[in-house]
Coordinates of C-alpha atoms and ligand atoms in Angstrom, one line a residue:
X1178 CA 0.0 0.0 0.0
X1179 CA 1.5 3.3 -1.1
X1180 CA -0.1 6.6 -0.3
X1181 CA -2.9 6.6 2.3
X1182 CA -4.7 9.9 3.0
X1183 CA -6.6 10.0 6.3
X1184 CA -8.2 12.9 8.2
X1185 CA -11.2 13.7 10.4
X1186 CA -13.2 16.2 12.4
X1187 CA -14.8 16.2 15.8
X1188 CA -18.6 16.2 15.2
X1189 CA -19.3 19.0 17.7
X1190 CA -20.9 21.4 15.2
X1191 CA -21.7 22.3 11.7
X1192 CA -18.7 23.1 9.5
X1193 CA -18.0 26.7 8.6
X1194 CA -15.9 28.6 6.1
X1195 CA -12.8 28.2 8.4
X1196 CA -13.1 24.4 8.0
X1197 CA -13.7 24.8 4.3
X1198 CA -10.6 26.9 3.5
X1199 CA -8.5 25.2 6.2
X1200 CA -9.1 21.7 5.0
X1201 CA -12.3 20.6 3.4
X1202 CA -11.7 22.3 0.1
X1203 CA -8.2 20.7 -0.1
X1204 CA -9.6 17.3 0.7
X1205 CA -12.1 17.4 -2.1
X1206 CA -9.3 18.5 -4.5
X1207 CA -7.1 15.6 -3.2
X1208 CA -9.9 13.2 -3.6
X1209 CA -10.5 14.3 -7.2
X1210 CA -6.9 14.4 -8.1
X1211 CA -6.9 10.7 -7.3
X1212 CA -3.2 10.5 -6.4
X1213 CA -3.5 8.0 -3.6
X1214 CA -4.1 4.3 -3.0
X1215 CA -6.7 4.9 -0.3
X1216 CA -8.5 7.9 1.2
X1217 CA -10.4 7.9 4.4
X1218 CA -12.3 10.7 6.2
X1219 CA -14.0 10.2 9.5
X1220 CA -16.0 11.7 12.2
X1221 CA -14.1 11.6 15.5
X1222 CA -17.0 11.0 17.8
X1223 CA -14.8 9.1 20.4
X1224 CA -12.5 12.1 20.6
X1225 CA -15.4 14.5 20.8
X1226 CA -16.7 12.6 23.8
X1227 CA -13.4 13.1 25.6
X1228 CA -14.5 16.6 26.6
X1229 CA -18.3 16.2 26.0
X1230 CA -18.9 13.1 28.1
X1231 CA -22.1 14.5 29.6
X1232 CA -23.4 15.7 26.3
X1233 CA -23.7 12.7 24.0
X1234 CA -26.8 14.2 22.3
X1235 CA -24.7 17.0 20.9
X1236 CA -22.3 14.6 19.2
X1237 CA -25.2 12.4 18.0
X1238 CA -27.0 15.4 16.4
X1239 CA -23.8 16.7 14.7
X1240 CA -22.9 13.4 13.0
X1241 CA -25.5 14.0 10.4
X1242 CA -24.6 17.7 10.1
X1243 CA -21.0 17.0 9.4
X1244 CA -21.9 14.1 7.1
X1245 CA -24.1 16.5 5.1
X1246 CA -21.3 19.1 5.1
X1247 CA -18.8 16.5 3.8
X1248 CA -21.1 15.3 1.0
X1249 CA -22.3 18.7 0.0
X1250 CA -18.7 20.0 -0.2
X1251 CA -18.0 17.2 -2.6
X1252 CA -16.6 14.3 -0.7
X1253 CA -17.7 11.3 -2.7
X1254 CA -18.2 7.9 -1.0
X1255 CA -17.2 6.2 -4.2
X1256 CA -13.8 7.7 -4.0
X1257 CA -13.2 8.1 -0.3
X1258 CA -14.3 6.0 2.7
X1259 CA -16.4 8.0 5.1
X1260 CA -16.8 6.5 8.6
X1261 CA -17.5 7.0 12.2
X1262 CA -14.7 6.5 14.7
X1263 CA -16.7 4.7 17.4
X1264 CA -17.8 2.0 14.9
X1265 CA -14.2 0.8 14.8
X1266 CA -13.5 -0.9 18.1
X1267 CA -10.0 -1.9 16.8
X1268 CA -9.1 1.8 17.4
X1269 CA -9.7 1.4 21.1
X1270 CA -7.6 -1.8 21.2
X1271 CA -4.7 -0.2 19.4
X1272 CA -4.9 2.9 21.7
X1273 CA -4.6 0.6 24.7
X1274 CA -1.3 -0.9 23.4
X1275 CA 0.1 2.4 22.3
X1276 CA -0.5 3.9 25.8
X1277 CA 2.3 1.6 27.1
X1278 CA 4.8 3.2 24.8
X1279 CA 4.5 6.8 25.9
X1280 CA 4.9 8.6 29.2
X1281 CA 2.5 11.0 31.0
X1282 CA 5.1 13.8 30.8
X1283 CA 5.4 13.4 27.1
X1284 CA 1.6 14.0 26.7
X1285 CA 1.8 16.9 29.2
X1286 CA 4.3 18.7 26.9
X1287 CA 1.9 18.6 24.0
X1288 CA 1.1 22.3 23.3
X1289 CA -2.3 21.6 21.7
X1290 CA -3.3 19.6 24.8
X1291 CA -2.0 22.4 27.0
X1292 CA -4.0 25.1 25.3
X1293 CA -7.1 23.0 25.3
X1294 CA -6.8 22.2 29.0
X1295 CA -6.7 25.9 29.7
X1296 CA -9.6 26.7 27.3
X1297 CA -11.8 24.1 29.0
X1298 CA -10.8 25.0 32.6
X1299 CA -9.7 21.4 33.0
X1300 CA -6.5 22.4 35.0
X1301 CA -7.6 20.9 38.3
X1302 CA -9.6 18.1 36.9
X1303 CA -8.5 16.7 33.6
X1304 CA -10.6 13.7 32.4
X1305 CA -8.2 10.9 31.8
X1306 CA -9.8 10.1 28.4
X1307 CA -9.2 13.7 27.3
X1308 CA -5.6 13.6 28.5
X1309 CA -5.0 10.5 26.4
X1310 CA -6.6 11.7 23.2
X1311 CA -3.3 12.3 21.4
X1312 CA -2.7 8.5 21.8
X1313 CA -6.1 7.7 20.5
X1314 CA -5.5 10.0 17.6
X1315 CA -2.2 8.2 16.9
X1316 CA -4.2 5.0 16.7
X1317 CA -6.7 6.7 14.3
X1318 CA -3.8 7.4 12.0
X1319 CA -1.8 4.3 12.4
X1320 CA -4.6 1.7 12.3
X1321 CA -5.1 2.6 8.7
X1322 CA -1.3 3.0 8.0
X1323 CA -2.0 6.6 6.9
X1324 CA 1.0 8.2 5.2
X1325 CA -0.6 11.6 4.7
X1326 CA -2.8 13.6 7.1
X1327 CA -4.2 16.8 5.8
X1328 CA -4.8 19.0 8.8
X1329 CA -4.2 22.4 10.4
X1330 CA -1.0 23.6 12.1
X1331 CA -2.6 22.9 15.5
X1332 CA -2.5 19.2 14.7
X1333 CA 1.3 19.1 14.2
X1334 CA 1.9 18.1 17.9
X1335 CA -0.5 15.2 17.4
X1336 CA 1.4 14.0 14.4
X1337 CA 4.6 14.2 16.3
X1338 CA 3.2 12.0 19.0
X1339 CA 2.0 9.6 16.3
X1340 CA 5.4 9.4 14.6
X1341 CA 7.1 8.8 18.0
X1342 CA 4.7 6.0 18.8
X1343 CA 5.2 4.4 15.4
X1344 CA 9.0 4.4 16.0
X1345 CA 8.6 3.0 19.5
X1346 CA 6.2 0.3 18.4
X1347 CA 8.3 -0.8 15.4
X1348 CA 11.5 -0.8 17.5
X1349 CA 9.9 -2.8 20.2
X1350 CA 7.8 -5.3 18.3
X1351 CA 8.9 -5.2 14.6
X1352 CA 7.9 -3.2 11.6
X1353 CA 4.2 -3.0 11.4
X1354 CA 3.1 0.6 11.7
X1355 CA 3.8 3.5 9.2
X1356 CA 5.0 7.0 10.1
X1357 CA 2.6 9.6 8.9
X1358 CA 3.2 13.1 7.6
X1359 CA 1.0 16.2 8.1
X1360 CA -0.1 18.0 5.0
X1361 CA -0.6 21.7 5.9
X1362 CA -2.9 24.0 4.0
X1363 CA -0.9 25.6 1.1
X1364 CA -1.8 29.2 1.7
X1365 CA -1.4 31.2 4.9
X1366 CA -4.9 32.8 5.0
X1367 CA -6.3 29.3 4.8
X1368 CA -4.5 28.2 7.9
X1369 CA -6.5 30.4 10.2
X1370 CA -9.5 32.3 8.9
X1371 CA -10.6 35.1 11.2
X1372 CA -14.2 35.3 12.4
X1373 CA -16.7 37.8 10.9
X1374 CA -15.9 40.0 13.9
X1375 CA -12.2 40.1 12.9
X1376 CA -11.2 38.0 15.9
X1377 CA -8.3 35.7 15.4
X1378 CA -10.3 32.6 14.7
X1379 CA -13.6 31.6 13.2
X1380 CA -15.2 29.4 16.0
X1381 CA -18.6 28.3 17.0
X1382 CA -18.0 29.3 20.6
X1383 CA -17.2 32.9 19.5
X1384 CA -20.4 33.1 17.5
X1385 CA -18.5 34.6 14.5
X1386 CA -19.0 31.9 11.9
X1387 CA -20.4 31.7 8.4
X1388 CA -21.6 28.1 8.0
X1389 CA -21.5 26.1 4.8
X1390 CA -25.2 25.5 5.4
X1391 CA -26.2 29.2 5.8
X1392 CA -28.7 30.4 3.3
X1393 CA -28.0 33.4 1.1
X1394 CA -29.9 35.8 3.3
X1395 CA -28.0 34.7 6.4
X1396 CA -24.7 35.0 4.6
X1397 CA -25.5 38.6 3.5
X1398 CA -26.6 39.6 7.0
X1399 CA -23.3 38.3 8.4
X1400 CA -21.2 39.8 5.6
X1401 CA -22.9 43.2 6.1
X1402 CA -22.1 43.1 9.8
X1403 CA -18.4 42.2 9.2
X1404 CA -15.5 43.9 10.9
X1405 CA -13.5 46.0 8.5
X1406 CA -11.1 48.9 9.4
X1407 CA -12.2 51.0 12.3
X1408 CA -10.2 54.0 11.1
X1409 CA -11.9 54.0 7.7
X1410 CA -14.7 56.4 8.7
X1411 CA -15.3 58.6 5.7
X1412 CA -15.3 57.3 2.1
X1413 CA -12.2 59.4 1.3
X1414 CA -10.2 58.1 4.2
X1415 CA -7.4 55.7 3.3
X1416 CA -8.3 52.2 4.4
X1417 CA -6.2 49.4 5.8
X1418 CA -6.4 45.9 4.4
X1419 CA -4.3 44.2 7.1
X1420 CA -6.5 42.9 9.9
X1421 CA -9.5 43.8 7.8
X1422 CA -11.7 40.6 7.8
X1423 CA -13.4 41.5 4.5
X1424 CA -10.0 41.6 2.7
X1425 CA -8.8 38.5 4.5
X1426 CA -11.8 36.6 3.2
X1427 CA -11.3 38.0 -0.3
X1428 CA -7.7 36.8 0.0
X1429 CA -9.0 33.3 0.8
X1430 CA -11.9 33.1 -1.6
X1431 CA -11.9 35.6 -4.5
X1432 CA -10.6 34.7 -7.9
X1433 CA -9.8 36.8 -11.0
X1434 CA -12.9 35.3 -12.6
X1435 CA -15.0 36.8 -9.7
X1436 CA -13.6 40.2 -10.6
X1437 CA -14.4 39.7 -14.3
X1438 CA -17.9 38.6 -13.6
X1439 CA -18.9 40.8 -10.7
X1440 CA -16.6 43.8 -10.5
X1441 CA -14.9 44.4 -13.9
X1442 CA -13.7 47.8 -12.7
X1443 CA -10.8 45.9 -11.1
X1444 CA -8.8 43.1 -12.7
X1445 CA -7.8 41.5 -9.5
X1446 CA -7.6 41.8 -5.7
X1447 CA -4.4 43.8 -5.8
X1448 CA -6.0 46.6 -7.8
X1449 CA -9.0 46.6 -5.4
X1450 CA -6.7 46.7 -2.4
X1451 CA -4.7 49.6 -3.9
X1452 CA -7.9 51.6 -4.3
X1453 CA -9.1 50.8 -0.8
X1454 CA -5.7 51.8 0.6
X1455 CA -5.6 55.1 -1.3
X1456 CA -9.1 56.0 -0.1
X1457 CA -12.3 56.7 -1.9
X1458 CA -13.7 53.2 -1.8
X1459 CA -16.5 52.3 0.6
X1460 CA -16.8 49.2 2.8
X1461 CA -20.3 48.4 1.6
X1462 CA -19.1 47.9 -2.0
X1463 CA -16.4 45.5 -0.9
X1464 CA -18.9 43.7 1.2
X1465 CA -21.4 43.3 -1.7
X1466 CA -18.6 41.9 -3.8
X1467 CA -17.5 39.5 -1.0
X1468 CA -21.1 38.4 -0.7
X1469 CA -21.2 37.6 -4.4
X1470 CA -17.9 35.7 -4.2
X1471 CA -19.1 33.6 -1.2
X1472 CA -22.5 32.9 -2.7
X1473 CA -21.0 31.7 -6.0
X1474 CA -18.9 29.2 -4.0
X1475 CA -21.7 28.3 -1.5
X1476 CA -24.6 27.9 -3.9
X1477 CA -23.6 24.5 -5.4
X1478 CA -22.8 23.3 -1.9
X1479 CA -26.3 24.4 -0.7
X1480 CA -27.9 22.7 -3.7
X1481 CA -26.2 19.4 -3.1
X1482 CA -27.0 19.7 0.6
X1483 CA -30.6 20.2 -0.2
X1484 CA -30.6 17.1 -2.4
X1485 CA -28.8 14.9 0.3
X1486 CA -31.2 16.2 2.9
X1487 CA -34.1 14.5 1.1
X1488 CA -32.7 11.1 1.9
X1489 CA -31.2 11.0 5.4
X1490 CA -31.5 7.2 5.7
X1491 CA -29.2 6.9 2.7
X1492 CA -26.6 9.0 4.4
X1493 CA -26.6 6.7 7.4
X1494 CA -26.3 3.9 4.9
X1495 CA -23.2 5.5 3.4
X1496 CA -21.6 5.9 6.8
X1497 CA -22.4 2.4 7.8
X1498 CA -20.9 1.0 4.6
X1499 CA -17.8 3.2 5.1
X1500 CA -17.5 2.1 8.7
X1501 CA -17.7 -1.6 7.7
X1502 CA -15.0 -1.0 5.1
X1503 CA -12.8 0.9 7.5
X1504 CA -13.2 -1.8 10.1
X1505 CA -12.0 -4.5 7.6
X1506 CA -8.8 -2.5 7.0
X1507 CA -8.3 -1.9 10.7
X1508 CA -8.9 -5.6 11.5
X1509 CA -6.0 -6.5 9.1
X1510 CA -3.6 -4.1 10.9
X1511 CA -4.7 -5.5 14.3
X1512 CA -3.9 -9.0 13.1
X1513 CA -0.4 -7.8 12.3
X1514 CA -0.1 -5.9 15.6
X1515 CA -1.2 -8.8 17.8
X1516 CA 1.2 -11.1 16.0
X1517 CA 4.1 -8.7 16.4
X1518 CA 3.2 -8.2 20.1
X1519 CA 3.0 -12.0 20.5
X1520 CA -0.6 -11.9 21.7
X1521 CA -2.0 -13.9 18.8
X1522 CA -2.2 -17.0 20.9
X1523 CA -4.8 -19.0 19.0
X1524 CA -3.3 -18.3 15.5
X1525 CA 0.2 -19.6 16.5
X1526 CA 0.2 -23.3 15.8
X1527 CA 3.9 -23.5 16.6
X1528 CA 3.4 -22.0 20.1
X1529 CA 0.8 -24.6 20.9
X1530 CA 2.8 -27.5 19.4
X1531 CA 6.0 -26.6 21.2
X1532 CA 4.3 -26.1 24.6
X1533 CA 2.4 -29.3 24.2
X1534 CA 5.7 -31.1 23.8
X1535 CA 7.3 -29.2 26.7
X1536 CA 4.5 -30.0 29.2
X1537 CA 3.9 -33.6 28.2
X1538 CA 6.1 -35.9 30.3
Ligands
LIG643 N1 -8.1 16.3 16.4 C1 -8.7 16.6 15.2 C2 -9.5 17.9 15.4 O1 -9.7 18.4 16.5 C3 -9.7 15.5 14.8 C4 -9.0 14.2 14.6 C5 -9.1 13.1 15.3 C6 -8.1 13.9 13.5 N2 -8.4 12.1 14.8 C7 -7.7 12.5 13.7 C8 -7.5 14.6 12.5 C9 -6.8 11.9 12.9 C10 -6.6 14.0 11.6 C11 -6.2 12.6 11.9 O2 -10.0 18.5 14.4

């Protein structure tokens, strides 16, 4: 098996534009380029439960939302295996064995875990399952022998843990697991899209998201209210594009074709930025253009979503089939893992034969 692409999301909410530019759009491209032997995308419900143990209903409700977002963004179950993490019990088994190969202090040093512990006020009381999720995530990746993990920068420490665990496992038990590499978003704006309020990050808890499933009216309302440049008070004032969310979004989403079709006065974003910076260009015009850009991109996604929403049982069917397929792959790796770890007792005819001889007097 050559190139195996694997990635996933916690199903804790609908996906928004930050998810789309940060990873979903790239996944669809990767899927359609076809340069891989296998591609898997999954919903990390087990991981989501590590900090939502008392709120399973939230996870349950969002499985279908995320599945609809995946499918409407263009992930195609014929090309990529879509599955649900908890449907693969082999993941729990592998996690258990990997936990023996890493120390508590190593996990404590993980910067992403550190930040999340602070964010969730877990300092005094860290759920053990939450603390161990980097190991569980290493199992997600290695059970499928993934080589390539498209993910954001914040996942780099998780990949480091996974690589270390692969090396430890292979040194200790023999070559079974494969070292994965992270595939970061190509462009910088895509790595962290700010919220509509201009805050550093688009995030559900900050209430500053545009969702893939928002209708055109909602998108326009949100775009109209976007944070721009607080010093740009009069039309003639020079404007600033840095830190101006409208321009950050245009950086992430607009194309020269959008200018040709919607705003031919400018050939490209650089010309628009020049005018804005010189002064004499109002925010509202820029917002109207951004709205057109976003809607052109979102409309086909909305249409596909609408179609998929008409047959929800079929979506569950897709996820079940994907989960069964993923489980088969995982079961194969676990056979190799158990053999390497010498816990494949019943499959080892030689063990049984030699012990039979030894014990018989
Ligand atoms: N930690 C990822 C997130 O918060 C989700 C995830 C779980 C994941 N397992 C993974 C991503 C394996 C890539 C590979 O978004």
